[in-house]
XYZ file of C-alpha atoms in Angstrom:
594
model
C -32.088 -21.785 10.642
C -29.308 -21.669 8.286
C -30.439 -18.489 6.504
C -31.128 -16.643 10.281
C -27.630 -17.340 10.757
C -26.393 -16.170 7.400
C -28.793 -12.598 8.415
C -27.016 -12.121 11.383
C -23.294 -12.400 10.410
C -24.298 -10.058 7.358
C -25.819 -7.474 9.935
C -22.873 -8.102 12.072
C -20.966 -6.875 8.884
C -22.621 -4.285 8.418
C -22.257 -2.543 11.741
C -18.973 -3.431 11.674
C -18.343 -1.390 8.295
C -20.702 1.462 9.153
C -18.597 1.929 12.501
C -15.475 1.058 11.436
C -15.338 2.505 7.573
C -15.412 6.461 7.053
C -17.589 8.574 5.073
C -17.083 8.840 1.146
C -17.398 12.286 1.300
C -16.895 13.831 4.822
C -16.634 17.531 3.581
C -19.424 17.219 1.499
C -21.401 17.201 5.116
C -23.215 20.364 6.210
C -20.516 22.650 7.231
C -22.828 25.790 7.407
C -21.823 28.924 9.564
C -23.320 32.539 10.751
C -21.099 35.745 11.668
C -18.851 34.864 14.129
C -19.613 31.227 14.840
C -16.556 29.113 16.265
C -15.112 26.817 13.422
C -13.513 23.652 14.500
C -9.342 24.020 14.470
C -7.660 21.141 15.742
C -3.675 20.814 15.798
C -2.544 17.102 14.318
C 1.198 16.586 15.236
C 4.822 17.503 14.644
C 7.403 15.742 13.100
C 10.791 15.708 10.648
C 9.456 16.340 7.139
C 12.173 14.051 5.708
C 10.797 11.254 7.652
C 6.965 10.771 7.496
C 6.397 7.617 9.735
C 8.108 9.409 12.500
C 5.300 11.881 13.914
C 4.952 13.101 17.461
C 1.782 14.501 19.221
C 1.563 19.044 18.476
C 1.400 19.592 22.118
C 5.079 16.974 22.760
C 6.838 20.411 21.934
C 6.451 23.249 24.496
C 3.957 25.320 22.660
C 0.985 27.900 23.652
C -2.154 25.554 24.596
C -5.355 25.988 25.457
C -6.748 25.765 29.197
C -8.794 22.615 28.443
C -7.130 20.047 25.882
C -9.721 18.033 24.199
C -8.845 15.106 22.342
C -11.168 14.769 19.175
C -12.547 10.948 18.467
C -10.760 9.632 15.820
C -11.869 6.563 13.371
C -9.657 3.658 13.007
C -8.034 4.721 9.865
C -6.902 7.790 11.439
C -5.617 6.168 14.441
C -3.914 3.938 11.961
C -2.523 7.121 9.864
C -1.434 8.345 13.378
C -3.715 11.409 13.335
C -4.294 12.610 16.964
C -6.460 15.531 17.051
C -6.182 18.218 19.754
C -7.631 21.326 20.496
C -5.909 24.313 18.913
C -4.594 27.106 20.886
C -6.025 29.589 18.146
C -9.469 30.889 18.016
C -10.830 30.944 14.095
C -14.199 32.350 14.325
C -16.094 32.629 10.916
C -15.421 35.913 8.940
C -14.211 37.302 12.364
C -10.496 39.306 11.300
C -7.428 39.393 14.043
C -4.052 41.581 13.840
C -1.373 40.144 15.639
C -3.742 38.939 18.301
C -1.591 37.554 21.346
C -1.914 33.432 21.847
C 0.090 33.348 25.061
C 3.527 34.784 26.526
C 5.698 31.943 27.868
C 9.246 31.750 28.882
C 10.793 29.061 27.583
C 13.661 26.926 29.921
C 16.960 25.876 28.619
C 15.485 22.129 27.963
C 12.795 23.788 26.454
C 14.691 25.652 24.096
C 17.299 22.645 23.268
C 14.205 20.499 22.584
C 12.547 23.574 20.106
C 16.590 23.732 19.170
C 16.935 20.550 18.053
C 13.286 20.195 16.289
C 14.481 23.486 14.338
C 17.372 21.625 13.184
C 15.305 18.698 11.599
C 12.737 20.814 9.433
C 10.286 19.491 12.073
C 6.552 20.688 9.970
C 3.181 21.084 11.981
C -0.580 19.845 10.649
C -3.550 20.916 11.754
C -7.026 20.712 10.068
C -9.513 23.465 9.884
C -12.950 22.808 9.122
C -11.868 19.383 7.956
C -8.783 21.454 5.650
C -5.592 20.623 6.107
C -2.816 23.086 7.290
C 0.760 22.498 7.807
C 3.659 24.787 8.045
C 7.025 24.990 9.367
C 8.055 25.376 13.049
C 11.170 27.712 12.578
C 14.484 27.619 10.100
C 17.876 27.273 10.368
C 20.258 30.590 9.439
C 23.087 29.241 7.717
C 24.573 32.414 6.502
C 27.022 30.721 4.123
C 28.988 28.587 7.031
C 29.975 25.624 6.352
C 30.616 24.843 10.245
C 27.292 23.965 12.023
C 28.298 24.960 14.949
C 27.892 28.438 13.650
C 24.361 28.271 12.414
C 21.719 29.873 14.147
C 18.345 28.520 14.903
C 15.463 30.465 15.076
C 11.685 29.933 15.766
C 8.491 31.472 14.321
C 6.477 33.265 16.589
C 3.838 34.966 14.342
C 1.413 32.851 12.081
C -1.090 34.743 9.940
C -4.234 32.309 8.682
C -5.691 33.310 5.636
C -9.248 31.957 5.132
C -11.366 32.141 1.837
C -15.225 31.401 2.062
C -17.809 31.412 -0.246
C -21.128 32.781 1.452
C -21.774 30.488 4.777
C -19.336 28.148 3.914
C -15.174 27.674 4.765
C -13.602 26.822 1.529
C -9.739 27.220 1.720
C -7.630 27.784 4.247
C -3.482 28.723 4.233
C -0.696 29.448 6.894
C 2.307 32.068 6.733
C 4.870 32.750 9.398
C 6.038 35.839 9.868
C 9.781 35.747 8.816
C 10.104 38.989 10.559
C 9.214 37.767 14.085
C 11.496 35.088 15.148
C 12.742 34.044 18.535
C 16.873 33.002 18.661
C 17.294 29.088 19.789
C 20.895 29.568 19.240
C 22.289 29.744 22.563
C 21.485 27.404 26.113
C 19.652 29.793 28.129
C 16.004 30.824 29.016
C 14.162 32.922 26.925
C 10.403 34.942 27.253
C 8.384 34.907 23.815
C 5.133 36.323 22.843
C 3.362 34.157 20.312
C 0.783 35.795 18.068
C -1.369 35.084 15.069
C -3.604 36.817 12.524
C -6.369 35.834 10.757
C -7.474 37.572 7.470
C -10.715 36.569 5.596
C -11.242 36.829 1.996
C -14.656 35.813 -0.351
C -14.168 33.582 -3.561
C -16.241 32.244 -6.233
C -15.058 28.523 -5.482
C -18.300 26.195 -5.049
C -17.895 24.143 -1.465
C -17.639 20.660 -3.620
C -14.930 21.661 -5.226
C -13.008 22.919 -2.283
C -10.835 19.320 -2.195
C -10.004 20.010 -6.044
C -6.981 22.690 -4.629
C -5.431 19.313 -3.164
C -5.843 16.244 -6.349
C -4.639 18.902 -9.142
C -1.276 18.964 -7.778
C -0.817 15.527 -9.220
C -2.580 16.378 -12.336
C -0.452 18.801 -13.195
C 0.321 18.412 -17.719
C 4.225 17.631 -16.418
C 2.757 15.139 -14.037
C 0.559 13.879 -16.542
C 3.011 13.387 -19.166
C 5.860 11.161 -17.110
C 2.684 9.193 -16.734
C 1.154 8.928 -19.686
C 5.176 8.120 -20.583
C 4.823 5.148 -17.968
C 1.712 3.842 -19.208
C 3.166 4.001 -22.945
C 6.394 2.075 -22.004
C 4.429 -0.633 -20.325
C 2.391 -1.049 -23.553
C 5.296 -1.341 -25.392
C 6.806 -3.903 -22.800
C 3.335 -5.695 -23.467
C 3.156 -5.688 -27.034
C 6.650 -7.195 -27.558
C 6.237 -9.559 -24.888
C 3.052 -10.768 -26.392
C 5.111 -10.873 -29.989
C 7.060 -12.827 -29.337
C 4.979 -15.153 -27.634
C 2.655 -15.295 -30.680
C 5.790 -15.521 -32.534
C 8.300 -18.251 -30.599
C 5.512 -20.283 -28.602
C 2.899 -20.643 -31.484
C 4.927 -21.088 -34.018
C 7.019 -24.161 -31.685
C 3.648 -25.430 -30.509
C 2.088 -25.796 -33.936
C 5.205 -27.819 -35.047
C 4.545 -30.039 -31.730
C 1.322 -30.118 -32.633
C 1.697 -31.534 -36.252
C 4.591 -33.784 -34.955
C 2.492 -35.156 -32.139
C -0.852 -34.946 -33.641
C 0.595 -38.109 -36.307
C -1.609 -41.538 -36.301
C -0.049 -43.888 -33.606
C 1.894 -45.785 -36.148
C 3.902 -42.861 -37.232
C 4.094 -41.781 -33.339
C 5.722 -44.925 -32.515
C 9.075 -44.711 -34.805
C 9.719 -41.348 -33.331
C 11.068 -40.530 -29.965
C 9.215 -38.490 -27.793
C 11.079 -35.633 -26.807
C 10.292 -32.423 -25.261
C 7.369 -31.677 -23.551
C 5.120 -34.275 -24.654
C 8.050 -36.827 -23.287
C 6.727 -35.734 -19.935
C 3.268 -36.030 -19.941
C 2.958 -38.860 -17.561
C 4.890 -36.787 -14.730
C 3.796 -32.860 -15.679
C 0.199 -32.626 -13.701
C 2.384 -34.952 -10.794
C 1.308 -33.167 -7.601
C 3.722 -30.169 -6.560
C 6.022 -31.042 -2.183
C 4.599 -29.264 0.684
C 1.077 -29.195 -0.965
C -0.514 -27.456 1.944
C 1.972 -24.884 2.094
C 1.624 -24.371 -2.117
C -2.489 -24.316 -1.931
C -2.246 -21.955 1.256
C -0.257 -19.824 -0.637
C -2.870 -19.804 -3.853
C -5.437 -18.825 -1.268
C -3.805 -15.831 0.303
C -2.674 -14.657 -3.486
C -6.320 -14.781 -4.262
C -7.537 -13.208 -1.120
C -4.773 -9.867 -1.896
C -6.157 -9.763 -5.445
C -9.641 -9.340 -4.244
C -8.319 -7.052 -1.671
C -6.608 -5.587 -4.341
C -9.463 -4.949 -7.005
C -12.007 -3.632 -4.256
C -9.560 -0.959 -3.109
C -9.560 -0.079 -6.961
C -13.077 0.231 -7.332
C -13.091 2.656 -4.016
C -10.370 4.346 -5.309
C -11.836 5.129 -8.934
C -15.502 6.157 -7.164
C -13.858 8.701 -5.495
C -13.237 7.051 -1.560
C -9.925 7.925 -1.399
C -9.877 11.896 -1.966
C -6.885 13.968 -0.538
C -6.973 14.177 3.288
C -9.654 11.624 3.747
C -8.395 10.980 6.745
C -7.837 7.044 7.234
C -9.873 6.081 4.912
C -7.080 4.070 3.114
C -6.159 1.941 6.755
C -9.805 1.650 7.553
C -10.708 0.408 3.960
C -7.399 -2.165 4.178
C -8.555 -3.681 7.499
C -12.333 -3.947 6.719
C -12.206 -5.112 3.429
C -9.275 -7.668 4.417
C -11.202 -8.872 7.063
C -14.428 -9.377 4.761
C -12.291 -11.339 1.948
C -10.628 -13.577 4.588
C -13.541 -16.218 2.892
C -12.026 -16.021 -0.439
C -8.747 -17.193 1.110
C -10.534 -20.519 2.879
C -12.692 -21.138 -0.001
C -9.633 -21.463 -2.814
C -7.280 -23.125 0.059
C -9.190 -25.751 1.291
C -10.884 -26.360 -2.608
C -7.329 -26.675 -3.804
C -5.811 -28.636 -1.152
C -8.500 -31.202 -1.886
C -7.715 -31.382 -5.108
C -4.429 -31.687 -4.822
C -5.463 -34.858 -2.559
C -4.262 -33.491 0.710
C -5.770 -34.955 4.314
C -4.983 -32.321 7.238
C -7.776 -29.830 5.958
C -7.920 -27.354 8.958
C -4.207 -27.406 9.541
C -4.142 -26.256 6.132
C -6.237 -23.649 6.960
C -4.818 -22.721 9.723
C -1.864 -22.470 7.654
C -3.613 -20.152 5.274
C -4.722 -17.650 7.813
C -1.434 -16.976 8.865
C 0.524 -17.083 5.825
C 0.140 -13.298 5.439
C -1.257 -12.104 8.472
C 1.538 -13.982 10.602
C 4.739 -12.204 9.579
C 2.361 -9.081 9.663
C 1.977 -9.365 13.399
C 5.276 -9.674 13.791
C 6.647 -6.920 12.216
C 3.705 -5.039 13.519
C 4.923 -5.856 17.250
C 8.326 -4.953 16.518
C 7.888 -1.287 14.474
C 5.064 -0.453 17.309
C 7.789 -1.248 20.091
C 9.569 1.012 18.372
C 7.412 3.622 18.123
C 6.276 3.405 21.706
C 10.043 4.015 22.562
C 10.133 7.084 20.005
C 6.665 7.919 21.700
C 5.286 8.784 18.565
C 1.627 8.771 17.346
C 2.389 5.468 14.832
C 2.558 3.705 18.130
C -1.113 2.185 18.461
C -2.967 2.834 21.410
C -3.858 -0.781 23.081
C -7.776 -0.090 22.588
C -6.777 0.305 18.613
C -5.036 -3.133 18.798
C -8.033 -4.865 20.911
C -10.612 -3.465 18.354
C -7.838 -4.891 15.408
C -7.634 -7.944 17.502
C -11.492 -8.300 17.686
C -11.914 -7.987 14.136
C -9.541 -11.086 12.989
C -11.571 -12.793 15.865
C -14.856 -12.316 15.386
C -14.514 -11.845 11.149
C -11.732 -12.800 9.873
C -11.115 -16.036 11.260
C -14.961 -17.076 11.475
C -15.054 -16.119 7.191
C -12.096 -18.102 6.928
C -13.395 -20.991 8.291
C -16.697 -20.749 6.886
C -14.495 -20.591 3.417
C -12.604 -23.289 4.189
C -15.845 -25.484 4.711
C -17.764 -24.523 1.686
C -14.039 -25.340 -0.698
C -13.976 -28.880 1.905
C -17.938 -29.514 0.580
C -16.932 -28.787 -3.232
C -15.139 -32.170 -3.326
C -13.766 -31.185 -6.903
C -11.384 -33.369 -8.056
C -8.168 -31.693 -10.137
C -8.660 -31.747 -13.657
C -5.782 -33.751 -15.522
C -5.840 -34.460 -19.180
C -3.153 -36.878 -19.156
C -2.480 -39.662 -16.599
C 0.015 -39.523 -13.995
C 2.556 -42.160 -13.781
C 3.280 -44.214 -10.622
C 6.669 -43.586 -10.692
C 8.635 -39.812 -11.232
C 10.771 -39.444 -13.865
C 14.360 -38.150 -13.545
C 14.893 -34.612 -14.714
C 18.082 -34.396 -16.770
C 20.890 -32.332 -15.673
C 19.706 -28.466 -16.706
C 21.974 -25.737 -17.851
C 22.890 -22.947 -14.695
C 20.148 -20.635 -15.821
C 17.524 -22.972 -15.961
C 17.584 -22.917 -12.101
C 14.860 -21.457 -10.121
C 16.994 -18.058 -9.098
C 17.627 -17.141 -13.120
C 14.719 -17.894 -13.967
C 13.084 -15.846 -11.309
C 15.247 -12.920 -12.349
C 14.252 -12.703 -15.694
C 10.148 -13.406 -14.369
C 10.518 -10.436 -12.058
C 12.150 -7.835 -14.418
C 10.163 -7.533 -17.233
C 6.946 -6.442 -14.938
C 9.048 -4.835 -12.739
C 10.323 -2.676 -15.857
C 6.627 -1.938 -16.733
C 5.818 -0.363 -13.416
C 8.830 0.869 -12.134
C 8.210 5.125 -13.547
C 4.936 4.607 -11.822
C 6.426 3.092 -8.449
C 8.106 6.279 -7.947
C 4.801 8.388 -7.544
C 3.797 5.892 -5.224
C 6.553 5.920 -3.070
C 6.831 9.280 -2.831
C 3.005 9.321 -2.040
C 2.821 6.974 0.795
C 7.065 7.417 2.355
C 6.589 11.542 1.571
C 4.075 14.734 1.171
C 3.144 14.149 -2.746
C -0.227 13.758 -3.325
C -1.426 11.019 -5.583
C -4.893 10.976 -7.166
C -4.773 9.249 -10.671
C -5.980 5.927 -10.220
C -7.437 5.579 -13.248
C -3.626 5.811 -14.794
C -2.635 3.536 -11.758
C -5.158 0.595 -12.288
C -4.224 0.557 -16.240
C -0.439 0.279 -14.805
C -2.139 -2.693 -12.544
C -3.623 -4.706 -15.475
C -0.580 -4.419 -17.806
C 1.367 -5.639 -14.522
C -0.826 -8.710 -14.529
C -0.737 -9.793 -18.019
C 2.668 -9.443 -18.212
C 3.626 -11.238 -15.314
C 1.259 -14.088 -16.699
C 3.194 -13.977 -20.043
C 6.499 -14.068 -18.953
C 5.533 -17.023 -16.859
C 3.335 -19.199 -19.145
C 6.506 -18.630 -21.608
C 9.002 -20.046 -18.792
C 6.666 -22.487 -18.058
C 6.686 -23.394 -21.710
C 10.771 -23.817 -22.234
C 11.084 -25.744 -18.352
C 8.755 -28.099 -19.877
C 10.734 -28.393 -22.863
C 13.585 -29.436 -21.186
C 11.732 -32.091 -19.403
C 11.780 -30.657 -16.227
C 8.490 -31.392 -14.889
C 8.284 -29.558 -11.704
C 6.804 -26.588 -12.950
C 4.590 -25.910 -10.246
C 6.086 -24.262 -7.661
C 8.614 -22.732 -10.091
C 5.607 -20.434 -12.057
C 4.548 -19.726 -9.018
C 8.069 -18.482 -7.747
C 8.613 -16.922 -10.811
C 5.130 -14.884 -11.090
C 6.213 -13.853 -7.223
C 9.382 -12.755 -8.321
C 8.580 -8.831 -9.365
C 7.993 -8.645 -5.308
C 11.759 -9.368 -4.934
C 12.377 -6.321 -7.259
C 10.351 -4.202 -5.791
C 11.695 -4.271 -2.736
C 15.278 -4.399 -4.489
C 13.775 -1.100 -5.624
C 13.034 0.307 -2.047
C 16.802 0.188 -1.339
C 17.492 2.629 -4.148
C 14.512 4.851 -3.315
C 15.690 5.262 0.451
C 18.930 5.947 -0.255
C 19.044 7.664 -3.757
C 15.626 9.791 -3.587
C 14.623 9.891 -0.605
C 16.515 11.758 2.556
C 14.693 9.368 5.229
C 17.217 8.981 8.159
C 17.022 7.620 11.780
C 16.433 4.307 13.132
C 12.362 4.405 13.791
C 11.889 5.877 10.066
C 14.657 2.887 8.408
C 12.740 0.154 10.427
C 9.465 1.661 9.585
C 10.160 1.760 5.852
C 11.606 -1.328 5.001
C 9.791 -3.437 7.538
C 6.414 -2.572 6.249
C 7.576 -2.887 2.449
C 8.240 -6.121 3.175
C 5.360 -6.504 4.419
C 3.891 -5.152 1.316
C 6.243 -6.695 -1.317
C 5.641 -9.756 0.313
C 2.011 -10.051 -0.369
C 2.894 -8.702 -4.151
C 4.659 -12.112 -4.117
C 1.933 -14.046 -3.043
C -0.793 -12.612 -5.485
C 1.961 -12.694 -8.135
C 2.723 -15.943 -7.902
C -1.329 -16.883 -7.464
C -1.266 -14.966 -10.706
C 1.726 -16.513 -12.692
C 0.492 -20.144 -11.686
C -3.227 -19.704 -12.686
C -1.744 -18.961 -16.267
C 0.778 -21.551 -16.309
C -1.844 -24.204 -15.085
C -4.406 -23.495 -17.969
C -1.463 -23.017 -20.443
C -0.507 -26.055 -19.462
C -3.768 -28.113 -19.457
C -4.237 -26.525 -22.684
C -1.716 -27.929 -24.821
C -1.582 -31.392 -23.168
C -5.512 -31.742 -23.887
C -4.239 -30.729 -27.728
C -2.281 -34.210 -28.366
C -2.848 -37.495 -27.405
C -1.742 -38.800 -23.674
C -1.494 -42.188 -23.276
């Protein structure tokens, strides 16, 4: 009965993912055409270029549009992205050439024209996507003709959009929009207008093989200067590495050897000298960390990101995540989350036991919404926002039921199955020295010895090893920059780990020196800590590098960087105390507890 059971959830699973998760390669599918035959052109939405979270439906602003609107079905990624994907009012037939063919004459109102006026005025950019391509272009400019007084700027929009097309036999290949800077309409002034919007569409052969038609789009990051800053990042965190880990070899081995010899005596010779140091706390050091559920519930959502973490990788570096894949990031997030939810229960509940704790499913409980609770709520809040903005971030409510049935019906039944199987393990916690009855008193510590220092110096040194790279991210997922080098990215990853699990093994090391004893939560605050700069970081990228502005776009950007810096934190911190633990066990197993 059991393995029935155990068949159905993983066919549940699997529906769920082939519904749910998009194709590797959707414009590797047929996309065959004869003389003539209508090519799919859908417009995306409008928005500010400055501010990429803040992105309107194409049809909000009074443009030409067809008779019949159809809405295309979207994936959950791309309702996630906040695609929504209309019917264009331009007709693209394949290899079929248009002059200045006429989309619609409209006369625009005075609200019509202050809303066009004022879209002008924020670079507002359209996307569309033909044949699965991507197009964008701007809606109009702003003629500043040297003033320095904007009330004396004009504003003009773009009436004329020539599409040019490049195919290779049957097949669309590329696909690029110009506006016409000679046929503009004047926005300037409060008053109706009548335009005549046109379009042309010129077709030209090229030798460019269809499954390399995406290339045009991952070579802009690729680019030698590109490659170089880098290759320049990935050579600064080796440095960072290499004299971190010499002066571990250095300072710690060197220390521990002479702690070695010293303790490592026969008992007589033991007994005349004092214990100091680290061995002076060996009764107390493996003493179980406060608020033990909170600690192992922690450990298991760390663990859970870092799977999350290293299967997004492994998509990523077999090619899932090509340019303009549209969603396939969100839908790969909320699937794969979802599916890992069992790693969280499983390390949790196995812990918590360990650590001796009773209240098993409240620690679970616990665990489940240690990451995905201050999730929701900033999720609430930034989509009340957008639905006031009424822009396409704003989820639609079936989105957020088929979110809502996925935490119900996989996440939270994986997480409890998790938690079950780490209850059954009934491993006890692996001490090489006996733990007194009673604590011992930690003397009085120097100012930086505190948790705060000490977390600043944790955080910087991995922060310093990823911070060049940070930049191409940020300007990847809070801009237009395309970002395909993984492969450079996941190298940046594993020097990010082992140095965070050096610098905190060596902290570790000198808090134990001083006979402070509670180590625990400290390596796991200090591993965490490079979360605190990052998003120290995301103030100086909005407001030194980045010309984001308005309310929805602030909230947007630092409440989902929180978000994401906080789980950095907790599969830091899972990561930092994992090293200090079997640093830890190692050199008390190397001398003689008693």
């Amino acid at each position: 009965m059991r393995n029935i059971g155990s068949s159905r959830s993983f066919l549940f699973i699997g529906v769920l993912i082939l519904c749910y998760f998009p194709h590797v390669r959707s414009d590797a599918s047929d996309h065959r055409y004869k003389d003539g035959d209508p090519v799919p052109l859908y417009a995306n939405k409008v928005g500010p270029f400055h501010n990429p979270s803040e992105t309107y439906r194409y049809f909000d602003l009074p443009f030409c549009s067809p008779d019949h609107v159809k809405e295309k079905k979207e994936a959950l990624g791309e309702v996630l992205n906040g695609d929504r994907l209309v019917s264009a009012p331009y007709k693209l037939n394949f290899k079929e050439e248009k002059d200045s063919s006429v989309v619609c004459k409209k006369k625009l109102s005075k609200n019509e024209v202050a809303i066009l006026r004022k879209a002008v005025d924020k670079d507002y950019y359209f996307q569309m996507y033909y044949d699965d391509l991507p197009i964008w272009g701007f809606i109009g400019k702003v003629d500043k003709e040297g003033k320095t007084d904007p009330n004396g700027y004009k504003y003009f929009l773009y009436k004329h959009i020539q599409f040019d097309v490049l195919y290779n036999k049957d097949r669309v290949i590329e696909i690029s929009a110009r506006m016409d800077p000679h046929s503009l309409l004047d926005l300037t002034e409060d008053k109706e207008v009548k335009a005549e919007f046109m379009y042309t569409v010129k077709w030209k052969e090229t030798d460019t093989p269809f499954e390399k038609r995406m290339d045009k789009y991952s070579m802009s990051s690729s680019l030698p200067h590109h490659l170089e800053i880098h290759w320049f990042s990935i050579i600064n965190s080796c440095v960072t590495v290499l004299l971190l880990t010499g002066f571990l070899a250095t300072i710690l081995m060197r220390v521990l050897k002479n702690d070695f010899i010293k303790y490592g005596q026969d008992e007589e010779a033991a007994d005349d000298l004092e214990e100091t140091g680290w061995k002076y706390i060996h009764g107390d050091v493996f003493r179980f960390p406060k608020y033990k559920s909170l600690f192992a519930a922690a450990l298991g959502s760390g663990t859970q990101l870092f799977a999350l973490t290293i299967f997004i990788f492994m998509l990523a570096l077999v090619g899932v995540f090509y340019p303009y894949n549209r969603g396939a990031l969100f839908t790969a997030l909320v699937v794969i989350y979802a599916l890992t939810s069992g790693i969280a229960g499983y390390v949790a509940t196995s812990f918590f036991f360990q650590l001796e704790g009773k209240n098993w499913v409240r620690n679970l409980f616990l665990t489940g919404c240690l990451f995905c609770g201050p999730l929701f709520l900033t999720f609430c809040f930034l989509n009340t926002v957008a639905i006031a903005y009424s822009a396409t971030a704003a989820l639609p409510f079936g989105t957020i039921v088929v979110i809502v049935l996925i935490w119900t019906l996989v996440t939270s039944p994986l997480l409890v199955l998790g938690g079950i199987a780490g209850k059954n393990m009934k491993a006890e916690f692996q001490a090489p020295c006996r733990t007194t009855k009673y604590p011992r008193e930690i003397p009085p510590l120097p100012w930086y010895r505190s948790a705060i220092p000490q977390m600043a110096m944790a955080g910087f040194l991995p922060f310093s090893a990823i911070y060049i790279e940070l930049y191409y991210i940020f300007a990847s997922v809070w801009g237009h920059r395309i970002y395909t080098i993984y492969s450079i990215l996941f190298i940046v990853f594993i020097i990010l780990l082992i140095v965070t699990a050096f610098i905190t093994v060596a902290l570790t090391y000198f808090q134990l020196a001083a006979e402070d004893h509670e180590w625990w939560w400290r390596s796991f605050l200090c591993g965490g800590s490079t979360g605190v700069f990052i998003y120290a970081y995301c103030l100086y990228y909005y407001y030194a590098r980045s010309d984001m502005s308005g309310f929805m776009q602030t909230t947007f950007f630092f409440g989902y960087m929180a978000c994401i810096c906080y789980g950095f934190f907790l599969m830091l911190g899972t990561v930092g105390f994992r090293a200090s633990l079997f640093f830890v066990r190692h050199i008390y197993k190397s001398i003689k507890c008693e």
